[in-house]
GROMACS .gro file of C-alpha atoms in nm:
model
  456
    1MET     CA    1  -6.000   2.719   1.207
    2TYR     CA    2  -6.283   2.666   0.954
    3GLN     CA    3  -6.551   2.444   1.084
    4ASP     CA    4  -6.785   2.235   0.864
    5GLY     CA    5  -7.102   2.423   0.802
    6GLU     CA    6  -6.943   2.761   0.856
    7ALA     CA    7  -7.104   3.013   0.611
    8LEU     CA    8  -6.853   3.201   0.403
    9SER     CA    9  -6.924   3.496   0.166
   10ILE     CA   10  -6.946   3.464  -0.207
   11ARG     CA   11  -6.739   3.723  -0.394
   12ASP     CA   12  -6.986   3.794  -0.683
   13PRO     CA   13  -7.327   3.635  -0.608
   14THR     CA   14  -7.484   3.794  -0.913
   15VAL     CA   15  -7.275   3.565  -1.130
   16GLU     CA   16  -7.154   3.291  -0.913
   17THR     CA   17  -7.511   3.188  -0.814
   18LEU     CA   18  -7.669   3.262  -1.142
   19PRO     CA   19  -7.921   3.003  -1.250
   20ARG     CA   20  -7.778   2.770  -1.509
   21GLU     CA   21  -8.009   2.876  -1.793
   22GLN     CA   22  -7.925   3.241  -1.736
   23LEU     CA   23  -7.560   3.164  -1.720
   24ARG     CA   24  -7.587   2.974  -2.048
   25ALA     CA   25  -7.755   3.273  -2.211
   26LEU     CA   26  -7.470   3.502  -2.099
   27GLN     CA   27  -7.216   3.260  -2.244
   28SER     CA   28  -7.394   3.235  -2.579
   29GLU     CA   29  -7.403   3.624  -2.605
   30ARG     CA   30  -7.039   3.645  -2.530
   31LEU     CA   31  -6.947   3.364  -2.762
   32GLN     CA   32  -7.106   3.552  -3.052
   33GLN     CA   33  -6.921   3.869  -2.968
   34LEU     CA   34  -6.597   3.660  -2.941
   35MET     CA   35  -6.648   3.512  -3.281
   36ARG     CA   36  -6.679   3.857  -3.438
   37TYR     CA   37  -6.387   3.992  -3.238
   38VAL     CA   38  -6.138   3.731  -3.330
   39ARG     CA   39  -6.245   3.721  -3.694
   40GLU     CA   40  -6.181   4.088  -3.734
   41ARG     CA   41  -5.856   4.110  -3.533
   42VAL     CA   42  -5.680   3.768  -3.558
   43PRO     CA   43  -5.574   3.644  -3.908
   44PHE     CA   44  -5.506   3.301  -3.767
   45TYR     CA   45  -5.881   3.260  -3.669
   46ARG     CA   46  -6.007   3.428  -3.976
   47GLU     CA   47  -5.820   3.180  -4.190
   48ARG     CA   48  -5.938   2.880  -3.968
   49PHE     CA   49  -6.297   2.986  -3.987
   50ASP     CA   50  -6.277   3.037  -4.358
   51ALA     CA   51  -6.112   2.706  -4.417
   52ALA     CA   52  -6.390   2.546  -4.218
   53GLY     CA   53  -6.668   2.743  -4.396
   54LEU     CA   54  -6.770   2.913  -4.071
   55ARG     CA   55  -6.939   3.245  -4.038
   56PRO     CA   56  -6.996   3.440  -3.714
   57ALA     CA   57  -7.368   3.383  -3.735
   58GLU     CA   58  -7.302   3.008  -3.711
   59ALA     CA   59  -7.202   3.030  -3.336
   60ARG     CA   60  -7.525   3.168  -3.208
   61SER     CA   61  -7.501   2.968  -2.886
   62VAL     CA   62  -7.288   2.739  -2.674
   63ASP     CA   63  -7.470   2.456  -2.861
   64ASP     CA   64  -7.272   2.545  -3.176
   65LEU     CA   65  -6.941   2.539  -2.999
   66GLN     CA   66  -6.845   2.200  -3.144
   67LYS     CA   67  -6.858   2.342  -3.493
   68LEU     CA   68  -6.552   2.559  -3.405
   69PRO     CA   69  -6.194   2.438  -3.467
   70PHE     CA   70  -5.961   2.365  -3.171
   71THR     CA   71  -5.664   2.581  -3.090
   72ARG     CA   72  -5.352   2.397  -2.977
   73LYS     CA   73  -5.029   2.484  -2.798
   74ALA     CA   74  -4.849   2.422  -3.140
   75ASP     CA   75  -5.053   2.706  -3.281
   76LEU     CA   76  -4.928   2.943  -3.019
   77ARG     CA   77  -4.567   2.842  -3.083
   78ASP     CA   78  -4.612   2.851  -3.457
   79HIS     CA   79  -4.719   3.222  -3.416
   80TYR     CA   80  -4.447   3.317  -3.163
   81PRO     CA   81  -4.427   3.571  -3.018
   82PHE     CA   82  -4.720   3.799  -3.086
   83GLY     CA   83  -4.906   3.638  -3.387
   84LEU     CA   84  -5.215   3.547  -3.197
   85PHE     CA   85  -5.257   3.886  -3.031
   86ALA     CA   86  -5.577   4.074  -3.108
   87VAL     CA   87  -5.453   4.426  -3.014
   88PRO     CA   88  -5.157   4.634  -3.116
   89GLY     CA   89  -4.852   4.643  -2.894
   90SER     CA   90  -4.950   4.985  -2.761
   91GLU     CA   91  -5.253   4.825  -2.596
   92VAL     CA   92  -5.073   4.540  -2.431
   93ALA     CA   93  -5.013   4.621  -2.068
   94ARG     CA   94  -4.836   4.311  -1.959
   95ILE     CA   95  -4.668   4.006  -2.104
   96HIS     CA   96  -4.621   3.673  -1.941
   97VAL     CA   97  -4.431   3.364  -2.066
   98SER     CA   98  -4.520   3.006  -1.997
   99SER     CA   99  -4.211   2.783  -1.952
  100GLY     CA  100  -4.194   2.489  -2.191
  101THR     CA  101  -3.995   2.169  -2.196
  102THR     CA  102  -3.908   2.196  -2.555
  103GLY     CA  103  -3.888   2.468  -2.819
  104LYS     CA  104  -3.987   2.824  -2.772
  105PRO     CA  105  -4.199   2.941  -2.480
  106THR     CA  106  -4.566   3.033  -2.502
  107VAL     CA  107  -4.626   3.403  -2.486
  108VAL     CA  108  -4.949   3.554  -2.357
  109GLY     CA  109  -5.054   3.929  -2.343
  110TYR     CA  110  -5.287   4.132  -2.130
  111THR     CA  111  -5.463   4.453  -2.189
  112ARG     CA  112  -5.546   4.673  -1.879
  113ALA     CA  113  -5.904   4.523  -1.893
  114ASP     CA  114  -5.749   4.173  -1.895
  115LEU     CA  115  -5.548   4.251  -1.593
  116GLU     CA  116  -5.871   4.368  -1.421
  117LEU     CA  117  -6.024   4.038  -1.512
  118PHE     CA  118  -5.721   3.851  -1.392
  119ALA     CA  119  -5.750   4.025  -1.056
  120GLU     CA  120  -6.116   3.962  -1.028
  121VAL     CA  121  -6.119   3.589  -1.101
  122ASN     CA  122  -5.830   3.548  -0.851
  123ALA     CA  123  -6.016   3.735  -0.594
  124ARG     CA  124  -6.311   3.506  -0.654
  125ALA     CA  125  -6.085   3.198  -0.621
  126LEU     CA  126  -5.941   3.319  -0.294
  127ALA     CA  127  -6.286   3.382  -0.157
  128MET     CA  128  -6.376   3.028  -0.263
  129ALA     CA  129  -6.091   2.898  -0.070
  130GLY     CA  130  -6.197   3.085   0.247
  131ALA     CA  131  -6.014   3.407   0.233
  132GLU     CA  132  -6.190   3.728   0.336
  133PRO     CA  133  -6.117   4.103   0.330
  134GLY     CA  134  -5.882   4.201   0.605
  135MET     CA  135  -5.694   3.869   0.608
  136THR     CA  136  -5.317   3.852   0.531
  137LEU     CA  137  -5.206   3.641   0.239
  138HIS     CA  138  -4.865   3.495   0.247
  139ASN     CA  139  -4.799   3.446  -0.133
  140ALA     CA  140  -4.516   3.199  -0.198
  141TYR     CA  141  -4.591   3.160  -0.572
  142GLY     CA  142  -4.307   3.263  -0.796
  143TYR     CA  143  -4.328   3.625  -0.935
  144GLY     CA  144  -4.194   3.725  -1.272
  145LEU     CA  145  -4.287   3.568  -1.611
  146PHE     CA  146  -4.480   3.290  -1.441
  147THR     CA  147  -4.838   3.396  -1.392
  148GLY     CA  148  -4.884   3.255  -1.037
  149GLY     CA  149  -4.732   3.513  -0.813
  150LEU     CA  150  -4.882   3.826  -0.972
  151GLY     CA  151  -5.218   3.667  -1.032
  152LEU     CA  152  -5.268   3.568  -0.668
  153HIS     CA  153  -5.102   3.900  -0.562
  154TYR     CA  154  -5.352   4.121  -0.739
  155GLY     CA  155  -5.632   3.889  -0.656
  156GLY     CA  156  -5.553   3.923  -0.294
  157GLU     CA  157  -5.542   4.296  -0.312
  158ARG     CA  158  -5.874   4.305  -0.508
  159LEU     CA  159  -6.035   4.099  -0.231
  160GLY     CA  160  -5.915   4.353   0.031
  161MET     CA  161  -5.639   4.139   0.184
  162THR     CA  162  -5.293   4.236   0.298
  163VAL     CA  163  -5.055   4.061   0.065
  164VAL     CA  164  -4.700   3.960   0.159
  165PRO     CA  165  -4.518   3.902  -0.175
  166VAL     CA  166  -4.262   3.653  -0.064
  167SER     CA  167  -4.236   3.468  -0.392
  168GLY     CA  168  -4.083   3.120  -0.402
  169GLY     CA  169  -3.774   2.984  -0.239
  170MET     CA  170  -3.578   3.127   0.049
  171THR     CA  171  -3.744   2.879   0.284
  172GLU     CA  172  -3.573   3.019   0.595
  173ARG     CA  173  -3.719   3.360   0.530
  174GLN     CA  174  -4.064   3.207   0.456
  175LEU     CA  175  -4.067   3.039   0.790
  176LEU     CA  176  -3.965   3.358   0.974
  177LEU     CA  177  -4.224   3.562   0.797
  178ILE     CA  178  -4.513   3.315   0.861
  179ALA     CA  179  -4.406   3.305   1.228
  180ASP     CA  180  -4.381   3.680   1.276
  181PHE     CA  181  -4.642   3.827   1.034
  182ARG     CA  182  -4.907   3.574   1.134
  183PRO     CA  183  -5.083   3.538   0.797
  184ASP     CA  184  -5.425   3.375   0.761
  185VAL     CA  185  -5.375   3.229   0.415
  186ILE     CA  186  -5.081   3.085   0.227
  187ALA     CA  187  -5.070   3.036  -0.153
  188CYS     CA  188  -4.792   2.805  -0.305
  189THR     CA  189  -4.751   2.471  -0.481
  190PRO     CA  190  -4.869   2.172  -0.287
  191SER     CA  191  -4.510   2.024  -0.279
  192TYR     CA  192  -4.381   2.350  -0.127
  193ALA     CA  193  -4.654   2.358   0.129
  194LEU     CA  194  -4.533   2.009   0.237
  195THR     CA  195  -4.177   2.145   0.247
  196LEU     CA  196  -4.273   2.443   0.473
  197ALA     CA  197  -4.481   2.198   0.698
  198GLN     CA  198  -4.194   1.962   0.733
  199GLU     CA  199  -3.947   2.244   0.816
  200PHE     CA  200  -4.181   2.368   1.091
  201LYS     CA  201  -4.206   2.022   1.224
  202SER     CA  202  -3.826   1.977   1.234
  203ARG     CA  203  -3.799   2.300   1.439
  204GLY     CA  204  -4.059   2.172   1.685
  205VAL     CA  205  -4.327   2.425   1.577
  206SER     CA  206  -4.662   2.265   1.597
  207PRO     CA  207  -4.966   2.358   1.381
  208ASP     CA  208  -5.149   2.510   1.679
  209GLU     CA  209  -4.863   2.762   1.697
  210LEU     CA  210  -4.917   2.883   1.342
  211SER     CA  211  -5.171   3.148   1.240
  212LEU     CA  212  -5.261   2.995   0.908
  213ARG     CA  213  -5.620   2.885   0.845
  214PHE     CA  214  -5.638   2.843   0.473
  215ALA     CA  215  -5.404   2.719   0.197
  216VAL     CA  216  -5.460   2.783  -0.175
  217VAL     CA  217  -5.242   2.536  -0.375
  218GLY     CA  218  -5.205   2.438  -0.735
  219ALA     CA  219  -4.979   2.453  -1.047
  220GLU     CA  220  -4.883   2.082  -1.015
  221PRO     CA  221  -5.058   1.751  -0.972
  222TRP     CA  222  -5.117   1.645  -0.608
  223SER     CA  223  -5.325   1.387  -0.418
  224GLU     CA  224  -5.576   1.368  -0.137
  225ALA     CA  225  -5.290   1.211   0.071
  226MET     CA  226  -5.096   1.528   0.026
  227ARG     CA  227  -5.401   1.735   0.113
  228GLY     CA  228  -5.433   1.547   0.437
  229GLU     CA  229  -5.076   1.592   0.530
  230ILE     CA  230  -5.084   1.970   0.448
  231ASP     CA  231  -5.418   2.011   0.631
  232THR     CA  232  -5.275   1.838   0.936
  233ASP     CA  233  -4.922   1.972   0.955
  234LEU     CA  234  -4.994   2.337   0.871
  235GLY     CA  235  -5.337   2.349   1.059
  236VAL     CA  236  -5.518   2.461   0.752
  237ARG     CA  237  -5.798   2.379   0.515
  238THR     CA  238  -5.646   2.340   0.178
  239SER     CA  239  -5.819   2.415  -0.159
  240ASN     CA  240  -5.704   2.346  -0.509
  241ILE     CA  241  -5.666   2.637  -0.749
  242TYR     CA  242  -5.638   2.575  -1.136
  243GLY     CA  243  -5.529   2.780  -1.420
  244LEU     CA  244  -5.295   2.792  -1.713
  245SER     CA  245  -5.112   3.079  -1.870
  246GLU     CA  246  -5.271   3.043  -2.207
  247VAL     CA  247  -5.615   3.092  -2.070
  248ILE     CA  248  -5.525   3.364  -1.813
  249GLY     CA  249  -5.316   3.206  -1.535
  250PRO     CA  250  -5.448   3.104  -1.187
  251GLY     CA  251  -5.807   3.186  -1.128
  252VAL     CA  252  -5.975   2.968  -1.407
  253SER     CA  253  -6.132   2.762  -1.127
  254CYS     CA  254  -6.087   2.685  -0.759
  255GLU     CA  255  -6.240   2.446  -0.500
  256CYS     CA  256  -6.491   2.605  -0.248
  257VAL     CA  257  -6.375   2.550   0.108
  258GLU     CA  258  -6.714   2.409   0.204
  259GLU     CA  259  -6.709   2.084  -0.017
  260ARG     CA  260  -6.360   2.067  -0.187
  261GLU     CA  261  -6.513   1.830  -0.437
  262GLY     CA  262  -6.410   1.970  -0.772
  263SER     CA  263  -6.322   2.326  -0.859
  264HIS     CA  264  -6.581   2.589  -0.959
  265VAL     CA  265  -6.488   2.723  -1.309
  266ASN     CA  266  -6.540   3.096  -1.346
  267GLU     CA  267  -6.740   3.007  -1.663
  268ASP     CA  268  -6.879   3.354  -1.730
  269HIS     CA  269  -6.537   3.420  -1.852
  270PHE     CA  270  -6.387   3.079  -1.934
  271LEU     CA  271  -6.626   2.833  -2.118
  272PRO     CA  272  -6.519   2.479  -2.052
  273GLU     CA  273  -6.565   2.157  -2.235
  274VAL     CA  274  -6.447   1.799  -2.201
  275VAL     CA  275  -6.377   1.611  -2.517
  276ASP     CA  276  -6.264   1.272  -2.624
  277PRO     CA  277  -5.874   1.269  -2.650
  278GLU     CA  278  -5.881   1.074  -2.974
  279THR     CA  279  -6.187   1.210  -3.157
  280GLY     CA  280  -6.234   1.549  -3.015
  281GLU     CA  281  -6.610   1.483  -2.980
  282PRO     CA  282  -6.775   1.639  -2.664
  283LEU     CA  283  -6.822   1.405  -2.370
  284PRO     CA  284  -7.121   1.411  -2.127
  285GLU     CA  285  -7.084   1.519  -1.770
  286GLY     CA  286  -6.899   1.296  -1.553
  287GLU     CA  287  -6.687   1.134  -1.824
  288ARG     CA  288  -6.312   1.207  -1.818
  289GLY     CA  289  -6.156   1.360  -2.124
  290VAL     CA  290  -5.942   1.657  -2.229
  291LEU     CA  291  -6.028   2.000  -2.094
  292VAL     CA  292  -6.093   2.262  -2.358
  293PHE     CA  293  -6.148   2.631  -2.277
  294THR     CA  294  -6.286   2.926  -2.481
  295THR     CA  295  -6.198   3.265  -2.331
  296LEU     CA  296  -6.524   3.465  -2.363
  297THR     CA  297  -6.392   3.809  -2.245
  298LYS     CA  298  -6.022   3.841  -2.291
  299GLN     CA  299  -5.901   4.116  -2.528
  300ALA     CA  300  -5.527   4.079  -2.583
  301MET     CA  301  -5.508   3.707  -2.674
  302PRO     CA  302  -5.854   3.542  -2.678
  303LEU     CA  303  -5.855   3.172  -2.750
  304VAL     CA  304  -6.130   2.962  -2.915
  305ARG     CA  305  -6.151   2.611  -2.788
  306TYR     CA  306  -5.788   2.578  -2.645
  307TRP     CA  307  -5.694   2.217  -2.603
  308THR     CA  308  -5.532   2.218  -2.264
  309GLY     CA  309  -5.412   1.847  -2.260
  310ASP     CA  310  -5.537   1.821  -1.899
  311LEU     CA  311  -5.762   1.529  -1.829
  312ALA     CA  312  -6.071   1.588  -1.606
  313SER     CA  313  -6.452   1.570  -1.597
  314LEU     CA  314  -6.722   1.836  -1.536
  315SER     CA  315  -7.020   1.837  -1.311
  316SER     CA  316  -7.305   2.094  -1.271
  317ALA     CA  317  -7.452   1.910  -0.968
  318PRO     CA  318  -7.563   2.149  -0.692
  319CYS     CA  319  -7.303   2.259  -0.439
  320SER     CA  320  -7.355   2.334  -0.077
  321CYS     CA  321  -7.166   2.651  -0.110
  322GLY     CA  322  -7.449   2.801  -0.323
  323ARG     CA  323  -7.239   2.853  -0.638
  324THR     CA  324  -7.405   2.732  -0.956
  325LEU     CA  325  -7.069   2.748  -1.157
  326VAL     CA  326  -6.980   2.400  -1.305
  327ARG     CA  327  -6.719   2.207  -1.105
  328MET     CA  328  -6.417   2.034  -1.281
  329SER     CA  329  -6.255   1.734  -1.116
  330ALA     CA  330  -5.902   1.717  -1.008
  331ILE     CA  331  -5.667   1.685  -1.303
  332SER     CA  332  -5.600   1.307  -1.338
  333GLY     CA  333  -5.315   1.345  -1.584
  334ARG     CA  334  -5.209   1.516  -1.907
  335THR     CA  335  -5.221   1.372  -2.262
  336ASP     CA  336  -4.868   1.493  -2.307
  337ASP     CA  337  -4.709   1.361  -1.988
  338MET     CA  338  -4.849   1.006  -2.029
  339LEU     CA  339  -4.581   0.744  -2.013
  340ILE     CA  340  -4.607   0.433  -2.227
  341ILE     CA  341  -4.435   0.145  -2.049
  342ARG     CA  342  -4.439  -0.166  -2.251
  343GLY     CA  343  -4.766  -0.081  -2.418
  344VAL     CA  344  -4.944   0.031  -2.079
  345ASN     CA  345  -5.048   0.394  -2.054
  346VAL     CA  346  -4.929   0.532  -1.733
  347PHE     CA  347  -4.993   0.878  -1.568
  348PRO     CA  348  -4.784   0.997  -1.273
  349THR     CA  349  -5.103   1.075  -1.086
  350GLN     CA  350  -5.217   0.708  -1.105
  351VAL     CA  351  -4.902   0.599  -0.934
  352GLU     CA  352  -4.939   0.879  -0.672
  353ASP     CA  353  -5.292   0.761  -0.595
  354VAL     CA  354  -5.166   0.410  -0.522
  355LEU     CA  355  -4.881   0.539  -0.298
  356GLY     CA  356  -5.132   0.742  -0.100
  357ARG     CA  357  -5.306   0.420   0.007
  358PHE     CA  358  -5.018   0.321   0.214
  359PRO     CA  359  -4.970   0.476   0.565
  360GLU     CA  360  -4.609   0.367   0.562
  361LEU     CA  361  -4.522   0.601   0.283
  362ALA     CA  362  -4.468   0.973   0.279
  363PRO     CA  363  -4.614   1.182  -0.016
  364HIS     CA  364  -4.258   1.237  -0.161
  365TYR     CA  365  -4.172   1.034  -0.465
  366GLN     CA  366  -4.013   1.032  -0.801
  367LEU     CA  367  -4.055   0.816  -1.116
  368VAL     CA  368  -3.742   0.715  -1.307
  369VAL     CA  369  -3.773   0.582  -1.659
  370THR     CA  370  -3.494   0.383  -1.817
  371ARG     CA  371  -3.455   0.152  -2.110
  372GLU     CA  372  -3.276  -0.181  -2.101
  373GLY     CA  373  -3.215  -0.263  -2.476
  374THR     CA  374  -3.554  -0.205  -2.625
  375LEU     CA  375  -3.761  -0.262  -2.315
  376ASP     CA  376  -3.866   0.039  -2.090
  377GLU     CA  377  -3.847   0.013  -1.710
  378LEU     CA  378  -4.019   0.234  -1.459
  379GLU     CA  379  -3.883   0.269  -1.100
  380VAL     CA  380  -4.084   0.435  -0.821
  381ARG     CA  381  -3.865   0.586  -0.562
  382VAL     CA  382  -4.074   0.684  -0.261
  383GLU     CA  383  -3.997   0.790   0.097
  384VAL     CA  384  -4.111   0.600   0.399
  385THR     CA  385  -4.248   0.794   0.701
  386GLU     CA  386  -4.042   0.894   1.008
  387ALA     CA  387  -4.224   0.621   1.204
  388VAL     CA  388  -4.113   0.352   0.970
  389PHE     CA  389  -3.756   0.484   0.943
  390GLY     CA  390  -3.737   0.495   1.320
  391SER     CA  391  -3.870   0.134   1.361
  392VAL     CA  392  -3.622  -0.006   1.107
  393GLY     CA  393  -3.332   0.191   1.241
  394SER     CA  394  -3.092   0.423   1.050
  395GLU     CA  395  -2.819   0.159   1.030
  396ALA     CA  396  -3.046  -0.030   0.786
  397TRP     CA  397  -3.038   0.251   0.533
  398SER     CA  398  -2.744   0.130   0.327
  399ASP     CA  399  -2.744   0.026  -0.033
  400GLU     CA  400  -2.910  -0.289   0.089
  401ALA     CA  401  -3.185  -0.111   0.292
  402ASN     CA  402  -3.453  -0.248   0.074
  403ASP     CA  403  -3.364  -0.598   0.167
  404ASP     CA  404  -3.468  -0.543   0.529
  405PRO     CA  405  -3.758  -0.783   0.590
  406ALA     CA  406  -4.002  -0.505   0.709
  407LEU     CA  407  -3.918  -0.287   0.405
  408ARG     CA  408  -3.925  -0.577   0.167
  409GLU     CA  409  -4.282  -0.650   0.279
  410VAL     CA  410  -4.391  -0.288   0.226
  411ARG     CA  411  -4.218  -0.271  -0.112
  412GLU     CA  412  -4.386  -0.596  -0.233
  413HIS     CA  413  -4.733  -0.465  -0.125
  414VAL     CA  414  -4.677  -0.142  -0.298
  415SER     CA  415  -4.557  -0.318  -0.618
  416ALA     CA  416  -4.857  -0.554  -0.610
  417GLN     CA  417  -5.102  -0.269  -0.571
  418ILE     CA  418  -4.950  -0.086  -0.867
  419LYS     CA  419  -4.967  -0.395  -1.082
  420ASP     CA  420  -5.332  -0.455  -0.985
  421SER     CA  421  -5.437  -0.085  -1.017
  422ILE     CA  422  -5.244   0.022  -1.327
  423GLY     CA  423  -5.158  -0.301  -1.497
  424CYS     CA  424  -4.786  -0.232  -1.516
  425THR     CA  425  -4.494  -0.389  -1.331
  426MET     CA  426  -4.266  -0.130  -1.159
  427LYS     CA  427  -3.962  -0.147  -0.949
  428VAL     CA  428  -4.036   0.014  -0.606
  429THR     CA  429  -3.741   0.163  -0.415
  430LEU     CA  430  -3.804   0.281  -0.061
  431LEU     CA  431  -3.610   0.592   0.049
  432PRO     CA  432  -3.539   0.729   0.398
  433PRO     CA  433  -3.708   1.067   0.495
  434GLY     CA  434  -3.551   1.340   0.280
  435GLY     CA  435  -3.440   1.093   0.013
  436ALA     CA  436  -3.674   1.232  -0.257
  437PRO     CA  437  -3.632   1.582  -0.419
  438ARG     CA  438  -3.814   1.867  -0.256
  439SER     CA  439  -3.968   2.173  -0.402
  440GLU     CA  440  -3.798   2.508  -0.348
  441GLY     CA  441  -4.107   2.702  -0.433
  442GLY     CA  442  -4.165   2.614  -0.799
  443LYS     CA  443  -4.310   2.311  -0.978
  444LEU     CA  444  -4.145   1.986  -0.872
  445ALA     CA  445  -4.038   1.745  -1.152
  446ARG     CA  446  -4.189   1.406  -1.063
  447VAL     CA  447  -4.047   1.213  -1.372
  448VAL     CA  448  -3.684   1.163  -1.466
  449ASP     CA  449  -3.667   1.005  -1.809
  450LYS     CA  450  -3.331   0.854  -1.875
  451ARG     CA  451  -3.419   0.663  -2.185
  452ALA     CA  452  -3.179   0.684  -2.479
  453PRO     CA  453  -3.347   0.706  -2.822
  454LEU     CA  454  -3.412   0.370  -2.980
  455THR     CA  455  -3.161   0.280  -3.255
  456THR     CA  456  -3.247   0.088  -3.568
   0.00000   0.00000   0.00000
């Protein structure tokens, strides 16, 4: 098990520990090259730059970044499938597709050089999270059009690991292989890590009996409460990995196992900004806004100032791991999954943060949005722990279970905390263990919106 203060290797010290001024010079050089590249090869950007009166010489350094127009997901969908590619089809080595909730999916392409980059940044991410050459990686991210599985797979191989390509789902097989193959590292979504932990617990397998030392989780929002449960129940040290298909997939950033206080961005390849969600103006370090990335070295589908919709902040404060790469905070929400309940902006992660303050609650919940007439209602459905369930008794869990005095007290305290912290009144329903949906390997839908459209 990792011990605080234990020294771990840095994958690429020539870049990951580069002084900030030298890193900034490298970024500026690559930004100039990018501007020339996309102007020559992508009509969309040539038209955007011309419309804005921009010439390549006007982006001489990262200080000029704010002069450039944003690229948004709608632009990718408007040019579906290959309209933003900068290379002919004969040079595209792989295509991935990002799932979407509406409309056509987002298509991204990779040249062979892009795939080398993809493997390298994931190797860096795994090393940040504690992985080392010679370890075994149990990769439970989904393979296929989703970028997660293949990204971590080739990253693990690049790092010199033995990779077990389990993919998502098939929980019984996952449990068998973890027990028999004795992997050191697991990669999956946080909700699925909890699913595996609880399945081991139900079979009487303690964390001390497992070989796992590190967990690399991401692809969905999660909380410190979830981290604590994963760490304890799997006997690991859990680090967050961040990425999005449009930029490259996983490997854009990852927490270092030493501090786990923000994810180091591989900013020699992905230039990050945080901007005001309303005005698009750059925000100073430490202020939360929308994450924007410019891909400095991608060939097949480079992006200039891609508006991710993810809300976070940046910090270049020194880190004990020795890396000088800027750190991004945990994603606190998305501009496009924000709920507006009676005029109050609500992010699911805000609710999750409140739930994590209560030891009586397990980190399994769902938000259900309904509309009574013209008024929106938000219900929080959250599980209690096994201890609470046992103290109340299984016979209490009928339709009237939430009228039990002990449960009613918990429910009222949770509701009050939500009101005080978020400013929105929500109905709180307590569920027995297993009452909330579980991940089967993929992303877990936290919000169920049952609202019918308003009629006039």
